[in-house]
mmCIF file of C-alpha atoms and ligand atoms in Angstrom:
data_model
loop_
_atom_site.group_PDB
_atom_site.id
_atom_site.type_symbol
_atom_site.label_atom_id
_atom_site.label_comp_id
_atom_site.label_asym_id
_atom_site.label_seq_id
_atom_site.Cartn_x
_atom_site.Cartn_y
_atom_site.Cartn_z
ATOM 1 C CA MET A 136 -17.878 41.503 23.769
ATOM 2 C CA THR A 137 -17.253 43.361 20.499
ATOM 3 C CA ASN A 138 -17.471 47.154 20.471
ATOM 4 C CA TYR A 139 -18.651 48.705 17.261
ATOM 5 C CA LYS A 140 -15.459 50.749 17.068
ATOM 6 C CA ASP A 141 -13.482 47.546 16.619
ATOM 7 C CA LEU A 142 -15.504 46.906 13.462
ATOM 8 C CA GLY A 143 -14.815 50.388 12.049
ATOM 9 C CA LEU A 144 -18.435 51.473 12.471
ATOM 10 C CA ALA A 145 -19.718 54.831 13.617
ATOM 11 C CA ASN A 146 -22.582 55.680 16.018
ATOM 12 C CA THR A 147 -25.257 58.127 14.836
ATOM 13 C CA LYS A 148 -24.378 61.140 17.021
ATOM 14 C CA GLU A 149 -22.216 63.038 14.595
ATOM 15 C CA MET A 150 -24.182 61.812 11.551
ATOM 16 C CA PHE A 151 -27.367 63.372 12.959
ATOM 17 C CA ALA A 152 -25.669 66.594 14.076
ATOM 18 C CA LYS A 153 -24.404 67.130 10.503
ATOM 19 C CA ALA A 154 -27.704 66.074 8.935
ATOM 20 C CA PHE A 155 -29.605 68.509 11.155
ATOM 21 C CA LYS A 156 -27.345 71.402 10.228
ATOM 22 C CA GLY A 157 -27.222 70.468 6.570
ATOM 23 C CA GLY A 158 -30.963 69.952 6.076
ATOM 24 C CA TYR A 159 -30.815 66.359 4.885
ATOM 25 C CA ALA A 160 -31.601 62.928 6.294
ATOM 26 C CA ILE A 161 -29.378 59.861 6.689
ATOM 27 C CA PRO A 162 -30.676 56.834 4.796
ATOM 28 C CA ALA A 163 -31.519 53.845 7.018
ATOM 29 C CA TYR A 164 -31.766 50.853 4.722
ATOM 30 C CA ASN A 165 -32.647 47.336 6.003
ATOM 31 C CA PHE A 166 -30.672 44.345 4.958
ATOM 32 C CA ASN A 167 -30.858 40.558 5.433
ATOM 33 C CA ASN A 168 -28.497 39.289 2.739
ATOM 34 C CA LEU A 169 -25.329 39.822 0.720
ATOM 35 C CA GLU A 170 -26.861 41.413 -2.390
ATOM 36 C CA GLN A 171 -28.791 44.008 -0.383
ATOM 37 C CA LEU A 172 -25.623 44.945 1.529
ATOM 38 C CA GLN A 173 -23.560 45.174 -1.639
ATOM 39 C CA ALA A 174 -26.213 47.426 -3.205
ATOM 40 C CA ILE A 175 -26.471 49.687 -0.154
ATOM 41 C CA ILE A 176 -22.700 50.105 0.213
ATOM 42 C CA SER A 177 -21.891 50.614 -3.457
ATOM 43 C CA ALA A 178 -24.805 53.098 -3.865
ATOM 44 C CA CYS A 179 -23.747 55.067 -0.794
ATOM 45 C CA VAL A 180 -20.053 55.073 -1.774
ATOM 46 C CA GLU A 181 -20.868 56.246 -5.353
ATOM 47 C CA THR A 182 -23.096 58.995 -4.012
ATOM 48 C CA LYS A 183 -20.729 59.725 -1.092
ATOM 49 C CA SER A 184 -23.514 59.350 1.467
ATOM 50 C CA PRO A 185 -23.275 58.305 5.120
ATOM 51 C CA VAL A 186 -25.527 55.304 5.814
ATOM 52 C CA ILE A 187 -27.273 53.389 8.551
ATOM 53 C CA LEU A 188 -27.411 49.625 8.010
ATOM 54 C CA GLN A 189 -30.593 48.404 9.665
ATOM 55 C CA VAL A 190 -31.126 44.937 11.035
ATOM 56 C CA SER A 191 -34.535 43.925 12.397
ATOM 57 C CA SER A 192 -34.912 41.052 14.922
ATOM 58 C CA GLY A 193 -36.457 39.091 12.023
ATOM 59 C CA ALA A 194 -33.340 39.747 9.958
ATOM 60 C CA ARG A 195 -31.144 38.547 12.822
ATOM 61 C CA LYS A 196 -33.111 35.300 13.015
ATOM 62 C CA TYR A 197 -33.018 34.901 9.218
ATOM 63 C CA ALA A 198 -29.373 35.637 8.613
ATOM 64 C CA ASN A 199 -27.665 34.762 11.918
ATOM 65 C CA ALA A 200 -26.395 37.526 14.242
ATOM 66 C CA ASN A 201 -22.740 36.464 13.914
ATOM 67 C CA LEU A 202 -22.811 36.545 10.177
ATOM 68 C CA LEU A 203 -24.588 39.896 10.104
ATOM 69 C CA ARG A 204 -21.998 41.474 12.377
ATOM 70 C CA ASN A 205 -19.175 40.206 10.202
ATOM 71 C CA MET A 206 -20.979 41.359 7.094
ATOM 72 C CA ALA A 207 -21.144 44.865 8.587
ATOM 73 C CA LYS A 208 -17.415 44.685 9.293
ATOM 74 C CA GLY A 209 -16.872 43.539 5.719
ATOM 75 C CA ALA A 210 -19.047 46.450 4.530
ATOM 76 C CA VAL A 211 -16.656 48.940 6.131
ATOM 77 C CA GLU A 212 -13.729 47.273 4.329
ATOM 78 C CA TYR A 213 -15.706 47.021 1.081
ATOM 79 C CA ALA A 214 -16.478 50.797 1.178
ATOM 80 C CA LYS A 215 -12.763 51.553 1.643
ATOM 81 C CA GLU A 216 -11.893 49.282 -1.208
ATOM 82 C CA LEU A 217 -14.428 51.065 -3.414
ATOM 83 C CA GLY A 218 -12.489 54.272 -2.645
ATOM 84 C CA CYS A 219 -14.579 56.222 -0.149
ATOM 85 C CA GLU A 220 -14.566 55.974 3.619
ATOM 86 C CA ILE A 221 -18.228 56.796 4.324
ATOM 87 C CA PRO A 222 -19.556 56.745 7.889
ATOM 88 C CA ILE A 223 -21.452 53.456 8.429
ATOM 89 C CA ALA A 224 -23.645 52.668 11.453
ATOM 90 C CA LEU A 225 -25.029 49.284 12.277
ATOM 91 C CA HIS A 226 -28.479 49.740 13.852
ATOM 92 C CA LEU A 227 -31.005 47.443 15.477
ATOM 93 C CA ASP A 228 -34.399 48.208 13.966
ATOM 94 C CA HIS A 229 -37.432 47.877 16.277
ATOM 95 C CA GLY A 230 -35.721 46.275 19.233
ATOM 96 C CA ASP A 231 -38.491 45.210 21.564
ATOM 97 C CA THR A 232 -36.692 44.055 24.698
ATOM 98 C CA PHE A 233 -33.757 45.201 26.808
ATOM 99 C CA GLU A 234 -32.138 41.798 26.318
ATOM 100 C CA LEU A 235 -32.203 42.071 22.518
ATOM 101 C CA CYS A 236 -30.757 45.581 22.628
ATOM 102 C CA LYS A 237 -28.033 44.459 25.078
ATOM 103 C CA ASP A 238 -27.136 41.545 22.874
ATOM 104 C CA CYS A 239 -26.722 43.839 19.879
ATOM 105 C CA ILE A 240 -24.707 46.391 21.892
ATOM 106 C CA ASP A 241 -22.455 43.571 23.150
ATOM 107 C CA ASN A 242 -22.002 42.320 19.629
ATOM 108 C CA GLY A 243 -20.888 45.278 17.559
ATOM 109 C CA PHE A 244 -23.999 47.362 16.869
ATOM 110 C CA SER A 245 -23.301 51.112 17.054
ATOM 111 C CA SER A 246 -26.953 52.112 17.465
ATOM 112 C CA VAL A 247 -30.141 50.478 18.704
ATOM 113 C CA MET A 248 -33.795 51.278 18.592
ATOM 114 C CA ILE A 249 -35.874 50.372 21.559
ATOM 115 C CA ASP A 250 -39.421 50.435 20.408
ATOM 116 C CA GLY A 251 -41.577 50.819 23.489
ATOM 117 C CA SER A 252 -44.347 52.502 21.547
ATOM 118 C CA HIS A 253 -46.770 49.641 22.176
ATOM 119 C CA HIS A 254 -46.403 49.924 25.956
ATOM 120 C CA SER A 255 -47.938 52.521 28.215
ATOM 121 C CA TYR A 256 -46.137 55.868 28.337
ATOM 122 C CA GLU A 257 -44.519 55.197 31.689
ATOM 123 C CA GLU A 258 -43.471 51.645 30.706
ATOM 124 C CA ASN A 259 -42.016 53.027 27.482
ATOM 125 C CA ILE A 260 -39.956 55.522 29.501
ATOM 126 C CA ALA A 261 -38.705 52.911 31.982
ATOM 127 C CA LEU A 262 -37.682 50.438 29.194
ATOM 128 C CA THR A 263 -36.081 53.116 27.029
ATOM 129 C CA LYS A 264 -34.163 54.580 29.962
ATOM 130 C CA LYS A 265 -32.773 51.184 30.888
ATOM 131 C CA VAL A 266 -31.511 50.635 27.337
ATOM 132 C CA VAL A 267 -30.019 54.150 27.174
ATOM 133 C CA GLU A 268 -28.136 53.678 30.457
ATOM 134 C CA TYR A 269 -26.593 50.439 29.221
ATOM 135 C CA ALA A 270 -25.929 51.618 25.647
ATOM 136 C CA HIS A 271 -24.247 54.894 26.606
ATOM 137 C CA GLN A 272 -21.557 53.107 28.638
ATOM 138 C CA PHE A 273 -20.296 51.810 25.303
ATOM 139 C CA GLY A 274 -20.873 54.881 23.133
ATOM 140 C CA VAL A 275 -23.911 53.268 21.438
ATOM 141 C CA THR A 276 -26.666 55.661 20.436
ATOM 142 C CA VAL A 277 -30.345 54.921 21.116
ATOM 143 C CA GLU A 278 -33.531 55.677 19.207
ATOM 144 C CA GLY A 279 -36.842 55.693 21.069
ATOM 145 C CA GLU A 280 -40.376 55.903 19.716
ATOM 146 C CA LEU A 281 -43.451 57.808 20.707
ATOM 147 C CA GLY A 282 -46.717 57.261 18.814
ATOM 148 C CA VAL A 283 -47.745 54.181 16.887
ATOM 149 C CA LEU A 284 -47.446 53.620 13.122
ATOM 150 C CA ALA A 285 -50.053 51.560 11.333
ATOM 151 C CA GLY A 286 -48.782 48.359 9.701
ATOM 152 C CA VAL A 287 -46.661 45.403 10.697
ATOM 153 C CA GLU A 288 -43.451 45.664 12.676
ATOM 154 C CA ASP A 289 -42.107 42.139 13.086
ATOM 155 C CA ASP A 290 -44.899 40.382 14.941
ATOM 156 C CA VAL A 291 -46.694 43.473 16.111
ATOM 157 C CA VAL A 292 -49.617 44.611 13.989
ATOM 158 C CA ALA A 293 -51.267 47.985 14.511
ATOM 159 C CA GLU A 294 -54.407 48.592 12.491
ATOM 160 C CA LYS A 295 -54.494 52.323 13.016
ATOM 161 C CA SER A 296 -51.786 54.827 13.652
ATOM 162 C CA THR A 297 -51.733 56.987 16.726
ATOM 163 C CA TYR A 298 -49.943 60.222 16.028
ATOM 164 C CA THR A 299 -47.195 61.322 18.399
ATOM 165 C CA LYS A 300 -48.467 63.753 21.023
ATOM 166 C CA PRO A 301 -46.145 66.813 20.927
ATOM 167 C CA GLU A 302 -46.882 67.547 24.568
ATOM 168 C CA GLU A 303 -45.115 64.272 25.548
ATOM 169 C CA VAL A 304 -41.837 64.573 23.610
ATOM 170 C CA GLU A 305 -39.894 66.938 25.856
ATOM 171 C CA ASP A 306 -40.613 64.873 29.004
ATOM 172 C CA PHE A 307 -39.796 61.609 27.140
ATOM 173 C CA VAL A 308 -36.510 62.843 25.777
ATOM 174 C CA LYS A 309 -35.427 64.302 29.121
ATOM 175 C CA ARG A 310 -36.380 61.334 31.229
ATOM 176 C CA THR A 311 -34.999 58.632 28.930
ATOM 177 C CA GLY A 312 -31.835 60.332 27.601
ATOM 178 C CA VAL A 313 -32.457 58.986 24.092
ATOM 179 C CA ASP A 314 -30.322 60.304 21.193
ATOM 180 C CA SER A 315 -33.140 60.376 18.614
ATOM 181 C CA LEU A 316 -36.881 59.980 18.506
ATOM 182 C CA ALA A 317 -39.060 58.124 16.013
ATOM 183 C CA ILE A 318 -42.452 59.772 15.617
ATOM 184 C CA SER A 319 -45.765 58.956 14.012
ATOM 185 C CA ILE A 320 -47.076 61.593 11.590
ATOM 186 C CA GLY A 321 -48.842 59.521 8.971
ATOM 187 C CA THR A 322 -46.220 57.151 7.579
ATOM 188 C CA SER A 323 -46.703 53.396 8.024
ATOM 189 C CA HIS A 324 -44.872 50.152 7.387
ATOM 190 C CA GLY A 325 -45.208 47.957 4.310
ATOM 191 C CA ALA A 326 -46.335 48.461 0.715
ATOM 192 C CA ASN A 327 -49.988 49.197 1.393
ATOM 193 C CA LYS A 328 -49.766 52.360 3.447
ATOM 194 C CA PHE A 329 -53.159 53.775 2.418
ATOM 195 C CA THR A 330 -56.365 52.378 0.995
ATOM 196 C CA PRO A 331 -57.544 53.981 -2.276
ATOM 197 C CA ALA A 332 -60.503 55.326 -0.276
ATOM 198 C CA GLN A 333 -58.072 57.379 1.828
ATOM 199 C CA CYS A 334 -56.547 58.942 -1.282
ATOM 200 C CA THR A 335 -57.719 61.600 -3.753
ATOM 201 C CA ARG A 336 -57.130 61.554 -7.526
ATOM 202 C CA ASN A 337 -55.065 64.252 -9.213
ATOM 203 C CA ALA A 338 -55.762 65.681 -12.692
ATOM 204 C CA ASP A 339 -53.963 62.705 -14.294
ATOM 205 C CA GLY A 340 -56.092 60.245 -12.366
ATOM 206 C CA ILE A 341 -53.230 59.214 -10.096
ATOM 207 C CA LEU A 342 -54.028 58.415 -6.508
ATOM 208 C CA VAL A 343 -52.564 60.946 -4.069
ATOM 209 C CA PRO A 344 -52.349 59.847 -0.443
ATOM 210 C CA PRO A 345 -53.144 62.175 2.435
ATOM 211 C CA PRO A 346 -50.192 64.428 3.300
ATOM 212 C CA LEU A 347 -47.999 63.815 6.312
ATOM 213 C CA GLN A 348 -48.927 65.684 9.469
ATOM 214 C CA PHE A 349 -46.268 68.406 9.168
ATOM 215 C CA GLN A 350 -48.005 70.560 11.764
ATOM 216 C CA ILE A 351 -47.325 67.837 14.392
ATOM 217 C CA LEU A 352 -43.711 67.685 13.295
ATOM 218 C CA GLU A 353 -43.421 71.464 13.645
ATOM 219 C CA GLU A 354 -44.996 71.376 17.084
ATOM 220 C CA ILE A 355 -42.484 68.640 18.077
ATOM 221 C CA GLU A 356 -39.558 70.673 16.717
ATOM 222 C CA LYS A 357 -40.610 73.655 18.820
ATOM 223 C CA ARG A 358 -40.654 71.574 21.984
ATOM 224 C CA ILE A 359 -37.319 69.856 21.462
ATOM 225 C CA PRO A 360 -35.282 72.250 19.294
ATOM 226 C CA GLY A 361 -32.309 70.744 17.544
ATOM 227 C CA PHE A 362 -33.252 67.156 18.466
ATOM 228 C CA PRO A 363 -32.944 64.476 15.747
ATOM 229 C CA ILE A 364 -36.232 63.002 14.602
ATOM 230 C CA VAL A 365 -36.683 59.656 12.805
ATOM 231 C CA LEU A 366 -39.287 58.686 10.230
ATOM 232 C CA HIS A 367 -40.184 55.023 9.917
ATOM 233 C CA GLY A 368 -42.381 53.572 7.188
ATOM 234 C CA SER A 369 -40.984 55.904 4.534
ATOM 235 C CA SER A 370 -41.029 53.811 1.399
ATOM 236 C CA SER A 371 -42.576 55.510 -1.636
ATOM 237 C CA VAL A 372 -43.726 52.286 -3.308
ATOM 238 C CA PRO A 373 -42.577 53.183 -6.869
ATOM 239 C CA GLN A 374 -45.404 52.328 -9.221
ATOM 240 C CA ASP A 375 -43.060 51.309 -12.025
ATOM 241 C CA GLN A 376 -41.736 48.505 -9.783
ATOM 242 C CA VAL A 377 -45.240 47.438 -8.812
ATOM 243 C CA ALA A 378 -46.150 47.359 -12.507
ATOM 244 C CA ILE A 379 -43.121 45.118 -13.325
ATOM 245 C CA ILE A 380 -44.091 42.755 -10.495
ATOM 246 C CA ASN A 381 -47.672 42.558 -11.697
ATOM 247 C CA ALA A 382 -46.685 42.199 -15.369
ATOM 248 C CA ASN A 383 -44.566 39.215 -14.436
ATOM 249 C CA GLY A 384 -46.960 37.071 -12.469
ATOM 250 C CA GLY A 385 -47.114 39.059 -9.284
ATOM 251 C CA LYS A 386 -50.226 40.197 -7.520
ATOM 252 C CA MET A 387 -49.856 43.448 -5.667
ATOM 253 C CA THR A 388 -53.026 45.411 -5.227
ATOM 254 C CA ASP A 389 -53.510 48.913 -3.882
ATOM 255 C CA ALA A 390 -49.815 49.341 -3.186
ATOM 256 C CA ILE A 391 -49.415 52.985 -2.186
ATOM 257 C CA GLY A 392 -46.473 54.747 -0.508
ATOM 258 C CA ILE A 393 -45.340 58.131 0.758
ATOM 259 C CA PRO A 394 -44.750 60.601 -2.104
ATOM 260 C CA GLU A 395 -41.099 61.503 -2.533
ATOM 261 C CA GLU A 396 -41.737 65.276 -2.281
ATOM 262 C CA GLN A 397 -43.174 64.745 1.212
ATOM 263 C CA LEU A 398 -40.005 62.934 2.290
ATOM 264 C CA ARG A 399 -37.791 65.594 0.679
ATOM 265 C CA LYS A 400 -39.694 68.236 2.688
ATOM 266 C CA ALA A 401 -39.284 66.144 5.892
ATOM 267 C CA ALA A 402 -35.567 65.615 5.272
ATOM 268 C CA LYS A 403 -35.026 69.374 5.263
ATOM 269 C CA SER A 404 -36.527 69.638 8.751
ATOM 270 C CA ALA A 405 -35.477 68.020 12.071
ATOM 271 C CA VAL A 406 -35.951 64.582 10.469
ATOM 272 C CA CYS A 407 -32.398 63.203 10.423
ATOM 273 C CA LYS A 408 -33.050 59.522 9.656
ATOM 274 C CA ILE A 409 -35.466 58.047 7.127
ATOM 275 C CA ASN A 410 -36.201 54.298 7.179
ATOM 276 C CA ILE A 411 -36.714 52.502 3.905
ATOM 277 C CA ASP A 412 -37.184 48.763 3.544
ATOM 278 C CA SER A 413 -40.244 47.940 1.436
ATOM 279 C CA ASP A 414 -39.014 49.819 -1.660
ATOM 280 C CA GLY A 415 -35.915 47.642 -1.677
ATOM 281 C CA ARG A 416 -38.100 44.530 -1.422
ATOM 282 C CA LEU A 417 -40.142 45.710 -4.369
ATOM 283 C CA ALA A 418 -37.136 46.464 -6.550
ATOM 284 C CA MET A 419 -35.574 43.081 -5.861
ATOM 285 C CA THR A 420 -38.829 41.199 -6.432
ATOM 286 C CA ALA A 421 -39.534 43.057 -9.694
ATOM 287 C CA ALA A 422 -36.078 42.301 -11.065
ATOM 288 C CA ILE A 423 -36.190 38.621 -10.099
ATOM 289 C CA ARG A 424 -39.687 38.073 -11.459
ATOM 290 C CA LYS A 425 -38.663 39.643 -14.749
ATOM 291 C CA VAL A 426 -35.698 37.312 -15.157
ATOM 292 C CA PHE A 427 -37.821 34.269 -14.269
ATOM 293 C CA VAL A 428 -40.510 35.176 -16.809
ATOM 294 C CA GLU A 429 -38.113 36.218 -19.551
ATOM 295 C CA ASN A 430 -35.719 33.309 -19.069
ATOM 296 C CA PRO A 431 -37.527 30.384 -17.454
ATOM 297 C CA SER A 432 -34.541 28.009 -17.942
ATOM 298 C CA GLU A 433 -32.255 30.220 -15.814
ATOM 299 C CA PHE A 434 -31.213 28.548 -12.579
ATOM 300 C CA ASP A 435 -27.958 30.254 -11.619
ATOM 301 C CA PRO A 436 -28.896 32.482 -8.620
ATOM 302 C CA ARG A 437 -26.305 35.064 -9.684
ATOM 303 C CA LYS A 438 -28.258 35.585 -12.900
ATOM 304 C CA TYR A 439 -31.328 36.787 -11.007
ATOM 305 C CA LEU A 440 -29.817 38.124 -7.785
ATOM 306 C CA GLY A 441 -27.318 40.124 -9.839
ATOM 307 C CA PRO A 442 -30.005 42.104 -11.707
ATOM 308 C CA ALA A 443 -31.887 42.498 -8.400
ATOM 309 C CA ARG A 444 -28.744 43.950 -6.818
ATOM 310 C CA ASP A 445 -28.287 46.372 -9.771
ATOM 311 C CA SER A 446 -31.834 47.584 -9.505
ATOM 312 C CA LEU A 447 -31.535 48.029 -5.732
ATOM 313 C CA LYS A 448 -28.367 50.062 -6.162
ATOM 314 C CA GLU A 449 -30.066 52.421 -8.627
ATOM 315 C CA LEU A 450 -33.015 52.844 -6.221
ATOM 316 C CA TYR A 451 -30.696 53.721 -3.322
ATOM 317 C CA LYS A 452 -28.646 56.163 -5.400
ATOM 318 C CA HIS A 453 -31.897 57.887 -6.439
ATOM 319 C CA LYS A 454 -33.038 58.125 -2.824
ATOM 320 C CA ASN A 455 -29.726 59.584 -1.614
ATOM 321 C CA ILE A 456 -29.535 62.148 -4.412
ATOM 322 C CA ASN A 457 -33.171 63.165 -4.958
ATOM 323 C CA VAL A 458 -35.136 62.334 -1.813
ATOM 324 C CA LEU A 459 -32.926 62.367 1.287
ATOM 325 C CA GLY A 460 -30.344 64.829 0.115
ATOM 326 C CA SER A 461 -27.558 62.776 1.718
ATOM 327 C CA ALA A 462 -25.412 62.554 -1.406
ATOM 328 C CA ASN A 463 -21.969 64.258 -1.081
ATOM 329 C CA GLN A 464 -22.370 64.536 2.722
ATOM 330 C CA ALA A 465 -20.004 61.711 3.747
HETATM 331 O O1 G3H B 191 -40.101 48.013 10.137
HETATM 332 C C1 G3H B 191 -39.873 46.854 9.788
HETATM 333 C C2 G3H B 191 -38.860 46.567 8.784
HETATM 334 O O2 G3H B 191 -39.363 46.746 7.497
HETATM 335 C C3 G3H B 191 -38.245 45.204 8.990
HETATM 336 O O3 G3H B 191 -39.103 44.237 8.565
HETATM 337 O O4 G3H B 191 -39.228 42.701 10.548
HETATM 338 O O5 G3H B 191 -39.850 41.915 8.232
HETATM 339 O O6 G3H B 191 -37.465 42.329 8.815
HETATM 340 P P1 G3H B 191 -38.904 42.695 9.066
HETATM 341 P P1 13P B 192 -41.096 50.784 4.951
HETATM 342 O O1 13P B 192 -41.956 49.535 5.150
HETATM 343 O O2 13P B 192 -41.979 51.951 4.525
HETATM 344 O O3 13P B 192 -39.998 50.579 4.041
HETATM 345 O O4 13P B 192 -40.530 51.171 6.375
HETATM 346 C C1 13P B 192 -39.378 50.536 6.875
HETATM 347 C C2 13P B 192 -39.107 50.822 8.298
HETATM 348 O O5 13P B 192 -39.673 51.694 8.912
HETATM 349 C C3 13P B 192 -38.092 50.005 8.976
HETATM 350 O O6 13P B 192 -38.030 50.290 10.314
HETATM 351 ZN ZN1 ZN B 193 -39.907 50.853 11.180
#
C-alpha cells in the first residue's frame, strides 16, 4: 500500500476550491511516457500552474502501473528541481470498475474517476458511492460522471452524446459523496468532435462548431452551488498542427475541436478541471512527422522525441496561460 502523500502528491480538494474562487480551471493532461511527463511538468513549473497528471486504464496497460507511479513521484522531485513546488495530483482517468479504482488508490493515486455514465442512473450511484467510501478513507478524491460524451473512451464508444440532466445532479452528488462531477454539455473525445455538417462557416470560411450548452451548465451550477465541475473532451484540435501532420504524410480529415474561447468561458465558471489529451497527441505527431520527412536518415529517438517534447511544452504553456487561466496560481 502506497499513499499518495508518501509520493509528495496532492489530492484535488484544495486545488478545486482555489480554482472555483479564482475563476480558472486546473489542467488535466494525460500521459503515457517520459517525454509527455517532462513536457507537462516543465510547462506547469514555468507557468506556475497546479496540474493533474491523468492516467487512463489504457495508459496503465501501456506503460506499467509501477513505472507510472514512480514517474509521478519523480515528477514531484523534478518540479522541485526546476525551482517551483507546484501542486501535482495523480488521477485515474475513466476508471470503469471498483477494482481498478481501488488498485490505483492502493498504489499512490491521489484522485480517481469512476465513470459509471454508461450504467443506469441507480447503478452509477451505487458504483460511485462504493468508490467514494473506499477512497475517502485514504484522503483520495473522486470524480463521478453524469451524462454521456460522444466519442471513444478506452473501449467504450458512444455515437451520440447525452447531455447531463440538471435535475439529477443534486441527488447524484448527495447520494454518492463525490468531490467533483464530469458533465456532458457538447464536448467529446478525440480529434473529430464534430462533422463539418454540424458546423457553420464564419466570414473567413472557417468552420465554427456548435457552441457548448452553457445554459445546461448554468442550470447545474444553480442546483449544486460551489460544486466543482469537470469538462472532458476539451481539446481544441489546433489546425496548424493538423496542417503539419497532413503536410508530412499524415491523413487527418475533418479534425475539429472545441474553440479556445468556449473553454476560457467555461474555466471562469464552476468548471474547475479541463481534460486535454488529443491536442498533445497532435502536437507530438506533427513534430515527429516533420523530423521524419525533413531528415529521413535520422534514427536517434531523442532527435524526434525531443522536438515532440518541445512542441508539447509550448502547447501546455499556451493552454495554462491563455485558455485555462491556471498560470501563476500554484
Ligand atoms: O478520454 C480518454 C483519454 O483521451 C485517454 O485515452 O484511453 O486512449 O489512453 P486512452
Ligand atoms: P480530448 O480527446 O478532447 O483531449 O479529451 C481528453 C479527455 O477527456 C480525457 O479524459
Ligand atoms: Zn475523458
